[in-house]
Amino acid sequence: MTKITIITAVFNASATIRDCIESIQNQDYPVEHIIIDGGSTDETLDIVNEYRSGISKVISEPDRGIYDAMNKGIRLATGEIVGLLNADDIYAGTDVLPNVIELFKKKDVDSCYGDLVYVDSLDTNKVIRYWHSGHFNYRRFYWGWMPPHPTFFVRMAVYRKYGLFNLGLGSAADYEMMLRLLVKQRITTAYIPGIMVKMRTGGKSNASFANRMDANLNDRLAWKTNGLRPYPWTLYLKPLRKLSQWIRKAELR
């Protein structure tokens, strides 16, 4: 049986961590679940302990942010396939991980991804935006595209070969990782049609104009770090692609 590891980075997320854990433990496939806590001071760890029998490892200590926590989790992982689900997010159904495993069995690929919906922070059945990924072509990155990171599953061998998250990239560390793997190194990937993850709204990189500008600078650094040159319009199209997510959501009504 193919082993899969899911890593959850968390810090003071007592309002959402229960939903996240239950969405993992309700999967119709056994999971190695690793929780990396940044030293929460609220009730997060109390809630985690309620589900401790179904969690493989829990580490609670100060860290350098979410991507440092993810790196810690990847280093601890023993699964052949690794996924990342943050404390604010939930899997959209109990068949998400079985579908991921089935794809890796059927196709000789290094990674896979799917669709994601942004949902209301209180009502996770209320869709705010629909991130429809579509099928892969690395050239789409040059037109502002990227797959939603919480839906991105990678073989552990890929992390061992090409490295972990670059902590110097700030909020663009996940973008840099996918540029490195999918564009520079050209690892193979496949698209799983359908919603895999529900993400609560309120991402830090979009919280203000200053944060968006900072994110844009880090996005540019992500290309430079990998020795890649985007088109002049690439990084302007990246945030504009969110408009299609609102349109897609409206079409679902």
Coordinates of N, CA and C in Angstrom, one line a residue:
M1 N 0.8 -1.2 0.0 CA 0.0 0.0 0.0 C 0.9 1.2 0.0
T2 N 0.6 2.2 -0.9 CA 1.3 3.4 -1.0 C 1.0 4.3 0.2
K3 N 2.1 4.7 0.9 CA 1.9 5.5 2.1 C 1.9 7.0 1.7
I4 N 1.0 7.7 2.3 CA 0.8 9.2 2.1 C 1.0 9.9 3.4
T5 N 1.7 11.0 3.4 CA 1.9 11.9 4.5 C 1.2 13.2 4.3
I6 N 0.4 13.7 5.2 CA -0.1 15.0 5.2 C 0.4 15.8 6.3
I7 N 0.9 17.0 6.0 CA 1.6 17.9 7.0 C 0.7 19.1 7.2
T8 N 0.4 19.4 8.5 CA -0.4 20.6 8.8 C 0.5 21.5 9.7
A9 N 0.7 22.7 9.2 CA 1.4 23.8 9.9 C 0.3 24.6 10.6
V10 N 0.5 24.9 11.9 CA -0.5 25.6 12.7 C 0.1 26.5 13.7
F11 N -0.6 27.6 14.0 CA -0.2 28.5 15.1 C -1.5 29.3 15.5
N12 N -1.9 29.0 16.7 CA -3.1 29.7 17.3 C -4.3 29.6 16.3
A13 N -4.7 28.4 16.0 CA -5.8 28.2 15.1 C -6.9 27.3 15.8
S14 N -7.2 27.7 17.0 CA -8.2 26.9 17.7 C -9.6 26.9 17.1
A15 N -9.8 28.0 16.3 CA -11.2 28.1 15.7 C -11.3 27.2 14.5
T16 N -10.2 26.7 13.9 CA -10.3 25.9 12.6 C -9.6 24.6 12.7
I17 N -8.7 24.3 13.6 CA -7.9 23.1 13.5 C -8.7 21.9 13.6
R18 N -9.8 21.9 14.3 CA -10.7 20.7 14.5 C -11.2 20.3 13.1
D19 N -11.7 21.2 12.3 CA -12.2 20.9 11.0 C -11.2 20.3 10.1
C20 N -10.0 20.9 10.2 CA -8.8 20.4 9.4 C -8.5 18.9 9.8
I21 N -8.4 18.7 11.0 CA -8.0 17.3 11.5 C -9.1 16.3 11.1
E22 N -10.3 16.7 11.3 CA -11.4 15.7 11.0 C -11.5 15.5 9.5
S23 N -11.2 16.5 8.7 CA -11.2 16.2 7.2 C -10.1 15.3 6.8
I24 N -9.0 15.2 7.5 CA -8.0 14.3 7.2 C -8.3 12.9 7.8
Q25 N -8.8 12.9 9.0 CA -9.1 11.6 9.6 C -10.3 10.9 9.0
N26 N -11.1 11.6 8.3 CA -12.3 11.1 7.6 C -12.0 10.6 6.2
Q27 N -10.8 10.7 5.8 CA -10.4 10.2 4.4 C -10.6 8.7 4.4
D28 N -11.0 8.2 3.2 CA -11.1 6.8 3.0 C -9.8 6.1 2.6
Y29 N -8.8 6.5 3.3 CA -7.4 6.0 3.1 C -6.6 6.3 4.3
P30 N -5.7 5.4 4.8 CA -4.9 5.6 5.9 C -3.9 6.7 5.7
V31 N -3.6 7.6 6.7 CA -2.8 8.7 6.5 C -1.8 8.8 7.6
E32 N -0.5 9.2 7.3 CA 0.4 9.6 8.3 C 0.2 11.2 8.4
H33 N -0.3 11.6 9.5 CA -0.6 13.0 9.7 C 0.4 13.6 10.7
I34 N 1.1 14.6 10.2 CA 2.1 15.3 11.0 C 1.7 16.7 11.3
I35 N 1.6 17.1 12.5 CA 1.2 18.5 12.9 C 2.4 19.2 13.4
I36 N 2.8 20.3 12.8 CA 3.9 21.2 13.3 C 3.3 22.5 13.8
D37 N 3.3 22.6 15.1 CA 2.7 23.8 15.8 C 3.9 24.8 16.1
G38 N 3.6 26.1 15.9 CA 4.6 27.1 16.2 C 4.7 27.6 17.6
G39 N 4.1 26.8 18.5 CA 4.1 27.2 19.9 C 2.8 28.0 20.3
S40 N 1.7 27.4 19.9 CA 0.4 28.1 20.1 C 0.1 28.4 21.6
T41 N -0.5 29.5 21.8 CA -0.8 29.9 23.2 C -2.3 29.9 23.4
D42 N -3.1 29.5 22.4 CA -4.6 29.4 22.6 C -4.9 27.9 22.9
E43 N -6.1 27.5 22.5 CA -6.5 26.1 22.8 C -6.1 25.1 21.7
T44 N -5.3 25.5 20.7 CA -5.0 24.7 19.6 C -4.5 23.3 20.0
L45 N -3.5 23.2 20.9 CA -2.9 22.0 21.3 C -3.9 21.1 22.1
D46 N -4.8 21.7 22.8 CA -5.8 21.0 23.6 C -6.7 20.2 22.6
I47 N -7.1 20.9 21.5 CA -7.9 20.3 20.5 C -7.1 19.2 19.7
V48 N -5.9 19.5 19.4 CA -5.0 18.5 18.8 C -5.0 17.2 19.6
N49 N -4.8 17.4 20.9 CA -4.7 16.2 21.8 C -6.0 15.4 21.8
E50 N -7.1 16.0 21.5 CA -8.4 15.2 21.5 C -8.3 14.1 20.3
Y51 N -7.5 14.4 19.3 CA -7.4 13.6 18.1 C -6.1 12.8 18.0
R52 N -5.4 12.9 19.2 CA -4.0 12.4 19.1 C -3.8 11.0 18.6
S53 N -4.8 10.1 18.9 CA -4.6 8.7 18.5 C -4.6 8.5 17.0
G54 N -5.1 9.5 16.2 CA -5.1 9.4 14.8 C -4.0 10.3 14.1
I55 N -3.2 10.9 15.0 CA -2.1 11.8 14.5 C -0.8 11.1 14.7
S56 N 0.1 11.0 13.7 CA 1.3 10.3 13.8 C 2.4 11.0 14.6
K57 N 2.5 12.3 14.4 CA 3.5 13.1 15.1 C 3.0 14.5 15.3
V58 N 3.3 15.0 16.5 CA 3.0 16.4 16.9 C 4.3 17.1 17.4
I59 N 4.7 18.2 16.8 CA 5.8 19.0 17.2 C 5.3 20.3 17.6
S60 N 5.6 20.8 18.7 CA 5.2 22.2 19.1 C 6.4 22.9 19.6
E61 N 6.9 23.9 18.9 CA 8.0 24.7 19.2 C 8.0 26.0 18.3
P62 N 8.7 27.1 18.8 CA 8.8 28.3 17.9 C 9.4 27.9 16.6
D63 N 9.0 28.6 15.6 CA 9.6 28.4 14.2 C 9.7 29.8 13.5
R64 N 10.2 29.7 12.3 CA 10.4 30.9 11.5 C 9.2 31.2 10.5
G65 N 8.1 30.6 10.8 CA 6.9 30.9 10.0 C 6.4 29.6 9.3
I66 N 5.4 29.7 8.5 CA 4.7 28.6 8.0 C 5.6 27.7 7.1
Y67 N 6.5 28.2 6.3 CA 7.3 27.4 5.4 C 8.4 26.7 6.2
D68 N 8.9 27.3 7.3 CA 9.8 26.6 8.2 C 9.1 25.4 8.8
A69 N 7.8 25.6 9.2 CA 7.1 24.5 9.8 C 6.8 23.4 8.7
M70 N 6.5 23.8 7.5 CA 6.4 22.8 6.4 C 7.6 22.0 6.2
N71 N 8.8 22.7 6.2 CA 10.0 22.0 6.0 C 10.3 21.0 7.1
K72 N 10.0 21.4 8.4 CA 10.1 20.4 9.5 C 9.3 19.2 9.2
G73 N 8.1 19.4 8.8 CA 7.2 18.3 8.6 C 7.7 17.4 7.5
I74 N 8.2 17.9 6.4 CA 8.7 17.1 5.3 C 9.9 16.3 5.7
R75 N 10.7 16.9 6.5 CA 11.9 16.1 7.0 C 11.5 14.9 7.9
L76 N 10.3 15.1 8.6 CA 9.8 14.0 9.4 C 9.0 12.9 8.7
A77 N 8.5 13.3 7.5 CA 7.6 12.4 6.7 C 8.3 11.1 6.3
T78 N 7.5 10.1 6.4 CA 7.9 8.8 5.9 C 7.1 8.2 4.7
G79 N 6.1 9.0 4.3 CA 5.3 8.6 3.2 C 6.0 8.8 1.8
E80 N 5.5 8.0 0.9 CA 6.1 8.1 -0.5 C 5.5 9.3 -1.2
I81 N 4.3 9.7 -0.8 CA 3.6 10.9 -1.3 C 3.4 11.9 -0.2
V82 N 3.6 13.2 -0.4 CA 3.5 14.2 0.6 C 2.5 15.3 0.2
G83 N 1.6 15.6 1.0 CA 0.7 16.7 0.8 C 0.7 17.7 2.0
L84 N 0.3 18.9 1.8 CA 0.3 20.0 2.8 C -1.1 20.6 3.0
L85 N -1.7 20.5 4.2 CA -3.0 21.0 4.4 C -2.9 21.9 5.7
N86 N -3.1 23.2 5.5 CA -2.9 24.1 6.6 C -4.2 24.1 7.5
A87 N -4.0 24.6 8.7 CA -5.0 24.5 9.8 C -6.3 25.2 9.4
D88 N -6.3 26.2 8.5 CA -7.5 26.8 8.1 C -8.3 26.1 7.0
D89 N -7.7 25.1 6.4 CA -8.2 24.4 5.2 C -8.8 23.0 5.5
I90 N -9.6 22.6 4.7 CA -10.2 21.2 4.8 C -10.3 20.6 3.4
Y91 N -10.2 19.2 3.4 CA -10.5 18.5 2.2 C -12.0 18.5 1.9
A92 N -12.3 18.6 0.6 CA -13.6 18.8 0.2 C -14.5 17.6 0.3
G93 N -13.9 16.4 0.4 CA -14.6 15.2 0.6 C -13.8 14.1 1.1
T94 N -14.4 12.9 1.4 CA -13.6 11.8 2.0 C -12.8 11.1 0.9
D95 N -13.0 11.4 -0.3 CA -12.3 10.6 -1.4 C -11.1 11.4 -2.0
V96 N -10.7 12.5 -1.4 CA -9.6 13.3 -2.0 C -8.3 12.5 -2.0
L97 N -7.9 11.9 -0.9 CA -6.7 11.2 -0.8 C -6.7 9.9 -1.6
P98 N -7.9 9.1 -1.5 CA -7.9 7.9 -2.4 C -7.8 8.3 -3.9
N99 N -8.3 9.4 -4.3 CA -8.2 9.8 -5.7 C -6.7 10.2 -6.1
V100 N -6.0 10.8 -5.1 CA -4.6 11.1 -5.3 C -3.8 9.8 -5.4
I101 N -4.0 8.9 -4.5 CA -3.3 7.6 -4.6 C -3.6 6.9 -5.9
E102 N -4.8 6.8 -6.3 CA -5.2 6.1 -7.5 C -4.5 6.7 -8.7
L103 N -4.4 8.1 -8.8 CA -3.7 8.7 -9.9 C -2.2 8.3 -9.9
F104 N -1.6 8.3 -8.8 CA -0.2 8.0 -8.7 C 0.0 6.5 -9.1
K105 N -0.9 5.7 -8.8 CA -0.8 4.3 -9.2 C -1.0 4.1 -10.8
K106 N -1.9 4.9 -11.3 CA -2.2 4.8 -12.7 C -1.2 5.5 -13.7
K107 N -0.7 6.6 -13.2 CA 0.2 7.4 -14.0 C 1.6 7.5 -13.4
D108 N 2.6 7.4 -14.2 CA 4.0 7.5 -13.7 C 4.4 9.0 -13.6
V109 N 3.9 9.7 -12.6 CA 4.1 11.1 -12.5 C 4.8 11.4 -11.1
D110 N 5.4 12.6 -11.1 CA 6.1 13.0 -9.8 C 5.1 13.8 -8.9
S111 N 4.1 14.3 -9.4 CA 3.2 15.2 -8.6 C 1.8 15.2 -9.3
C112 N 0.9 15.8 -8.5 CA -0.5 16.1 -9.1 C -1.1 17.3 -8.3
Y113 N -2.2 17.8 -8.9 CA -2.9 18.9 -8.3 C -4.4 18.9 -8.7
G114 N -5.2 19.7 -8.1 CA -6.6 19.8 -8.5 C -7.1 21.2 -8.4
D115 N -8.4 21.3 -8.1 CA -9.1 22.6 -8.0 C -9.3 22.9 -6.5
L116 N -9.5 24.2 -6.2 CA -9.7 24.7 -4.9 C -10.8 25.7 -4.8
V117 N -11.6 25.8 -3.8 CA -12.5 26.9 -3.6 C -12.2 27.6 -2.3
Y118 N -12.3 29.0 -2.4 CA -12.2 29.8 -1.2 C -13.6 29.9 -0.7
V119 N -13.7 29.7 0.6 CA -15.0 29.6 1.3 C -15.1 30.6 2.4
D120 N -16.3 30.9 2.8 CA -16.5 31.8 4.0 C -15.8 31.3 5.2
S121 N -15.2 32.1 6.0 CA -14.5 31.7 7.2 C -15.4 31.0 8.2
L122 N -16.7 31.3 8.2 CA -17.6 30.7 9.2 C -18.4 29.6 8.6
D123 N -18.8 29.8 7.3 CA -19.7 28.8 6.6 C -18.9 28.2 5.5
T124 N -18.3 27.1 5.7 CA -17.4 26.5 4.6 C -18.2 25.9 3.5
N125 N -19.5 26.0 3.5 CA -20.3 25.6 2.4 C -20.6 26.7 1.4
K126 N -20.2 28.0 1.9 CA -20.5 29.2 1.1 C -19.2 29.5 0.3
V127 N -19.3 29.3 -1.0 CA -18.1 29.5 -1.9 C -18.0 30.9 -2.3
I128 N -16.8 31.5 -2.1 CA -16.5 32.9 -2.4 C -15.8 33.0 -3.8
R129 N -14.9 32.1 -4.0 CA -14.2 32.0 -5.3 C -13.8 30.6 -5.7
Y130 N -13.8 30.3 -7.0 CA -13.5 29.0 -7.5 C -12.2 29.0 -8.3
W131 N -11.1 28.4 -7.7 CA -9.8 28.3 -8.4 C -9.8 27.1 -9.3
H132 N -10.2 27.2 -10.6 CA -10.2 26.1 -11.5 C -8.8 26.0 -12.1
S133 N -8.1 24.9 -11.9 CA -6.7 24.8 -12.3 C -6.6 24.5 -13.8
G134 N -7.2 23.4 -14.3 CA -7.1 23.0 -15.6 C -5.8 22.2 -15.9
H135 N -5.7 21.6 -17.0 CA -4.6 20.7 -17.3 C -3.3 21.5 -17.4
F136 N -2.2 20.8 -17.3 CA -0.9 21.4 -17.1 C -0.1 21.6 -18.4
N137 N 0.5 22.7 -18.5 CA 1.5 23.0 -19.5 C 2.4 24.1 -18.8
Y138 N 3.7 23.8 -18.7 CA 4.6 24.7 -17.9 C 4.6 26.1 -18.5
R139 N 4.3 26.2 -19.8 CA 4.3 27.6 -20.3 C 3.2 28.5 -19.7
R140 N 2.2 27.8 -19.1 CA 1.1 28.6 -18.5 C 1.6 29.5 -17.3
F141 N 2.7 29.1 -16.7 CA 3.3 29.9 -15.7 C 3.7 31.3 -16.2
Y142 N 4.1 31.4 -17.5 CA 4.5 32.6 -18.1 C 3.3 33.6 -18.3
W143 N 2.1 33.0 -18.2 CA 0.9 33.8 -18.3 C 0.1 34.0 -17.0
G144 N 0.9 33.9 -15.9 CA 0.4 34.2 -14.6 C -0.3 33.0 -13.9
W145 N -0.2 31.8 -14.5 CA -0.9 30.6 -13.9 C 0.0 30.0 -12.8
M146 N -0.7 29.3 -11.9 CA 0.0 28.4 -11.0 C -1.1 27.5 -10.4
P147 N -0.8 26.2 -10.0 CA -1.8 25.4 -9.4 C -1.9 25.8 -7.9
P148 N -3.1 25.6 -7.3 CA -3.3 25.9 -5.9 C -2.4 25.0 -5.0
H149 N -1.6 25.6 -4.3 CA -0.6 24.8 -3.5 C -1.2 23.8 -2.5
P150 N -2.3 24.1 -1.9 CA -2.9 23.1 -1.0 C -3.3 21.8 -1.7
T151 N -3.5 21.9 -3.0 CA -3.9 20.7 -3.7 C -2.7 20.0 -4.4
F152 N -1.5 20.4 -4.1 CA -0.3 19.9 -4.8 C 0.3 18.8 -3.9
F153 N 0.3 17.6 -4.5 CA 0.9 16.4 -3.9 C 2.2 16.0 -4.6
V154 N 3.2 15.7 -3.9 CA 4.6 15.5 -4.5 C 5.2 14.2 -4.0
R155 N 5.9 13.5 -4.8 CA 6.6 12.3 -4.3 C 7.8 12.8 -3.4
M156 N 8.0 12.1 -2.3 CA 9.0 12.5 -1.4 C 10.4 12.5 -2.0
A157 N 10.6 11.7 -3.0 CA 11.9 11.6 -3.7 C 12.2 12.9 -4.4
V158 N 11.1 13.7 -4.8 CA 11.3 15.0 -5.4 C 11.9 16.0 -4.4
Y159 N 11.3 16.0 -3.2 CA 11.8 16.9 -2.2 C 13.3 16.6 -1.9
R160 N 13.6 15.3 -1.8 CA 15.0 14.9 -1.5 C 15.9 15.3 -2.6
K161 N 15.5 15.3 -3.8 CA 16.3 15.6 -4.9 C 16.5 17.1 -5.2
Y162 N 15.4 17.9 -5.0 CA 15.4 19.3 -5.4 C 15.2 20.3 -4.3
G163 N 15.1 19.8 -3.0 CA 15.1 20.6 -1.9 C 13.7 21.1 -1.4
L164 N 13.8 21.8 -0.2 CA 12.6 22.2 0.5 C 12.2 23.6 0.2
F165 N 11.4 24.2 1.0 CA 10.9 25.6 0.8 C 12.1 26.6 1.1
N166 N 12.2 27.6 0.3 CA 13.2 28.6 0.4 C 12.6 29.7 1.4
L167 N 13.1 29.8 2.6 CA 12.6 30.7 3.6 C 12.8 32.1 3.3
G168 N 13.7 32.4 2.3 CA 14.0 33.8 2.0 C 13.0 34.4 1.0
L169 N 12.0 33.6 0.6 CA 11.0 34.1 -0.4 C 9.7 34.6 0.3
G170 N 9.6 34.6 1.6 CA 8.4 35.1 2.2 C 7.1 34.4 1.8
S171 N 6.1 35.1 1.5 CA 4.8 34.6 1.1 C 4.9 33.9 -0.3
A172 N 5.9 34.1 -1.0 CA 6.0 33.4 -2.4 C 6.8 32.1 -2.3
A173 N 7.1 31.6 -1.1 CA 7.9 30.4 -1.0 C 7.2 29.2 -1.7
D174 N 5.8 29.1 -1.7 CA 5.2 28.1 -2.4 C 5.2 28.3 -3.9
Y175 N 5.1 29.5 -4.3 CA 5.2 29.9 -5.8 C 6.6 29.5 -6.3
E176 N 7.6 29.9 -5.5 CA 9.0 29.5 -5.9 C 9.2 28.0 -6.0
M177 N 8.6 27.3 -5.0 CA 8.8 25.8 -5.0 C 8.2 25.3 -6.3
M178 N 7.0 25.7 -6.7 CA 6.4 25.2 -7.9 C 7.1 25.6 -9.2
L179 N 7.6 26.8 -9.2 CA 8.5 27.3 -10.3 C 9.7 26.4 -10.4
R180 N 10.3 26.1 -9.3 CA 11.5 25.3 -9.3 C 11.2 23.9 -9.8
L181 N 10.1 23.3 -9.3 CA 9.9 21.9 -9.6 C 9.2 21.7 -11.0
L182 N 8.2 22.6 -11.3 CA 7.5 22.4 -12.5 C 8.0 23.0 -13.8
V183 N 8.7 24.2 -13.6 CA 9.2 24.9 -14.7 C 10.7 24.7 -14.9
K184 N 11.5 24.9 -13.8 CA 13.0 24.7 -14.0 C 13.4 23.2 -14.1
Q185 N 12.9 22.4 -13.2 CA 13.3 21.0 -13.2 C 12.4 20.1 -14.0
R186 N 11.2 20.6 -14.4 CA 10.3 19.9 -15.3 C 9.9 18.6 -14.8
I187 N 9.6 18.5 -13.4 CA 9.0 17.2 -12.9 C 7.7 17.0 -13.6
T188 N 7.2 15.8 -13.7 CA 6.0 15.5 -14.3 C 4.8 15.7 -13.3
T189 N 3.7 16.1 -13.8 CA 2.5 16.3 -13.0 C 1.2 15.9 -13.7
A190 N 0.1 15.8 -13.0 CA -1.2 15.5 -13.6 C -2.3 16.3 -12.9
Y191 N -3.3 16.6 -13.6 CA -4.4 17.3 -13.0 C -5.6 16.4 -12.7
I192 N -6.1 16.5 -11.4 CA -7.2 15.8 -11.0 C -8.4 16.7 -11.1
P193 N -9.3 16.6 -12.0 CA -10.5 17.5 -12.1 C -11.4 17.4 -10.9
G194 N -11.8 18.6 -10.4 CA -12.7 18.6 -9.3 C -12.1 19.3 -8.1
I195 N -13.0 19.7 -7.2 CA -12.6 20.4 -6.0 C -11.9 19.5 -5.0
M196 N -10.7 19.8 -4.6 CA -10.0 19.0 -3.6 C -9.9 19.6 -2.3
V197 N -9.8 20.9 -2.2 CA -9.6 21.6 -0.9 C -10.5 22.8 -0.8
K198 N -11.0 23.1 0.4 CA -11.8 24.3 0.7 C -10.8 25.1 1.6
M199 N -10.6 26.4 1.1 CA -9.7 27.3 1.9 C -10.5 28.5 2.4
R200 N -10.4 28.7 3.7 CA -11.0 29.9 4.2 C -10.4 31.2 3.7
T201 N -11.2 32.2 3.5 CA -10.7 33.4 3.0 C -9.9 34.2 4.0
G202 N -9.0 35.0 3.5 CA -8.2 35.9 4.5 C -6.7 35.7 4.4
G203 N -6.2 35.3 3.2 CA -4.8 35.1 3.0 C -4.0 36.3 3.3
K204 N -2.8 36.2 3.9 CA -2.0 37.3 4.3 C -1.5 38.1 3.1
S205 N -1.1 37.4 2.0 CA -0.4 38.1 0.9 C -1.4 39.1 0.2
N206 N -2.8 38.9 0.4 CA -3.8 39.7 -0.2 C -4.5 40.6 0.7
A207 N -4.0 40.7 2.0 CA -4.7 41.4 3.0 C -4.7 42.9 2.8
S208 N -3.7 43.4 2.1 CA -3.6 44.9 1.9 C -2.8 45.1 0.7
F209 N -2.8 46.4 0.2 CA -2.1 46.8 -1.0 C -0.6 46.6 -0.7
A210 N -0.1 47.0 0.5 CA 1.3 46.8 0.8 C 1.7 45.3 0.8
N211 N 0.9 44.5 1.3 CA 1.2 43.0 1.3 C 1.2 42.5 -0.2
R212 N 0.3 43.0 -1.0 CA 0.2 42.6 -2.4 C 1.5 43.0 -3.1
M213 N 2.0 44.2 -2.9 CA 3.2 44.7 -3.5 C 4.4 43.9 -3.0
D214 N 4.4 43.6 -1.7 CA 5.5 42.7 -1.2 C 5.5 41.4 -1.8
A215 N 4.3 40.8 -2.0 CA 4.1 39.5 -2.6 C 4.6 39.5 -4.1
N216 N 4.3 40.7 -4.8 CA 4.8 40.8 -6.2 C 6.3 40.8 -6.3
L217 N 7.0 41.5 -5.3 CA 8.4 41.5 -5.3 C 9.0 40.2 -5.0
N218 N 8.4 39.4 -4.1 CA 8.8 38.1 -3.8 C 8.6 37.1 -5.0
D219 N 7.5 37.3 -5.8 CA 7.2 36.6 -7.0 C 8.3 36.8 -8.0
R220 N 8.8 38.0 -8.2 CA 9.8 38.3 -9.1 C 11.1 37.6 -8.7
L221 N 11.4 37.7 -7.3 CA 12.6 37.0 -6.8 C 12.5 35.5 -7.0
A222 N 11.3 35.0 -7.0 CA 11.2 33.5 -7.2 C 11.7 33.1 -8.6
W223 N 11.4 33.9 -9.6 CA 11.9 33.7 -11.0 C 13.4 33.8 -11.0
K224 N 13.9 35.0 -10.5 CA 15.3 35.2 -10.5 C 16.1 34.2 -9.8
T225 N 15.6 33.7 -8.6 CA 16.3 32.7 -7.9 C 16.5 31.4 -8.7
N226 N 15.6 31.1 -9.6 CA 15.7 29.9 -10.4 C 16.3 30.1 -11.7
G227 N 16.8 31.3 -12.0 CA 17.5 31.6 -13.2 C 16.5 31.6 -14.4
L228 N 15.2 32.0 -14.1 CA 14.2 32.0 -15.1 C 13.8 33.5 -15.4
R229 N 13.3 33.7 -16.6 CA 13.0 35.1 -16.9 C 11.5 35.1 -17.3
P230 N 10.6 35.8 -16.6 CA 9.2 35.9 -16.9 C 9.0 36.8 -18.1
Y231 N 7.8 36.8 -18.7 CA 7.5 37.8 -19.7 C 7.2 39.1 -18.9
P232 N 7.3 40.2 -19.6 CA 7.1 41.5 -18.9 C 5.7 41.6 -18.2
W233 N 4.7 40.8 -18.7 CA 3.4 40.9 -18.1 C 3.1 39.7 -17.1
T234 N 4.0 38.8 -17.0 CA 3.7 37.6 -16.2 C 3.2 37.9 -14.8
L235 N 3.9 38.7 -14.1 CA 3.6 38.9 -12.7 C 2.4 39.9 -12.5
Y236 N 2.0 40.6 -13.5 CA 0.8 41.4 -13.5 C -0.4 40.6 -13.7
L237 N -0.3 39.5 -14.6 CA -1.4 38.7 -14.8 C -1.7 37.7 -13.7
K238 N -0.7 37.4 -12.8 CA -0.9 36.5 -11.7 C -2.0 36.9 -10.8
P239 N -2.0 38.2 -10.3 CA -3.1 38.6 -9.4 C -4.4 38.8 -10.2
L240 N -4.3 39.2 -11.5 CA -5.5 39.4 -12.3 C -6.2 38.1 -12.6
R241 N -5.5 37.0 -12.5 CA -6.2 35.7 -12.7 C -7.3 35.4 -11.7
K242 N -7.2 36.1 -10.6 CA -8.2 35.9 -9.5 C -9.6 36.3 -10.0
L243 N -9.6 37.2 -11.0 CA -10.9 37.7 -11.6 C -11.7 36.5 -12.2
S244 N -11.0 35.6 -12.8 CA -11.6 34.4 -13.4 C -12.2 33.5 -12.3
Q245 N -11.6 33.5 -11.1 CA -12.1 32.7 -10.0 C -13.5 33.2 -9.5
W246 N -13.7 34.6 -9.6 CA -15.0 35.1 -9.2 C -16.0 34.8 -10.3
I247 N -15.6 34.8 -11.6 CA -16.5 34.5 -12.7 C -16.9 33.0 -12.6
R248 N -15.9 32.2 -12.4 CA -16.2 30.7 -12.3 C -17.2 30.5 -11.1
K249 N -17.0 31.2 -10.0 CA -17.9 31.0 -8.9 C -19.3 31.4 -9.3
A250 N -19.4 32.5 -10.0 CA -20.7 33.0 -10.5 C -21.4 32.0 -11.4
E251 N -20.7 31.3 -12.2 CA -21.2 30.3 -13.1 C -21.8 29.1 -12.4
L252 N -21.3 28.9 -11.1 CA -21.8 27.8 -10.4 C -23.2 28.0 -9.8
R253 N -23.6 29.3 -9.7 CA -24.9 29.6 -9.1 C -26.1 29.0 -9.9

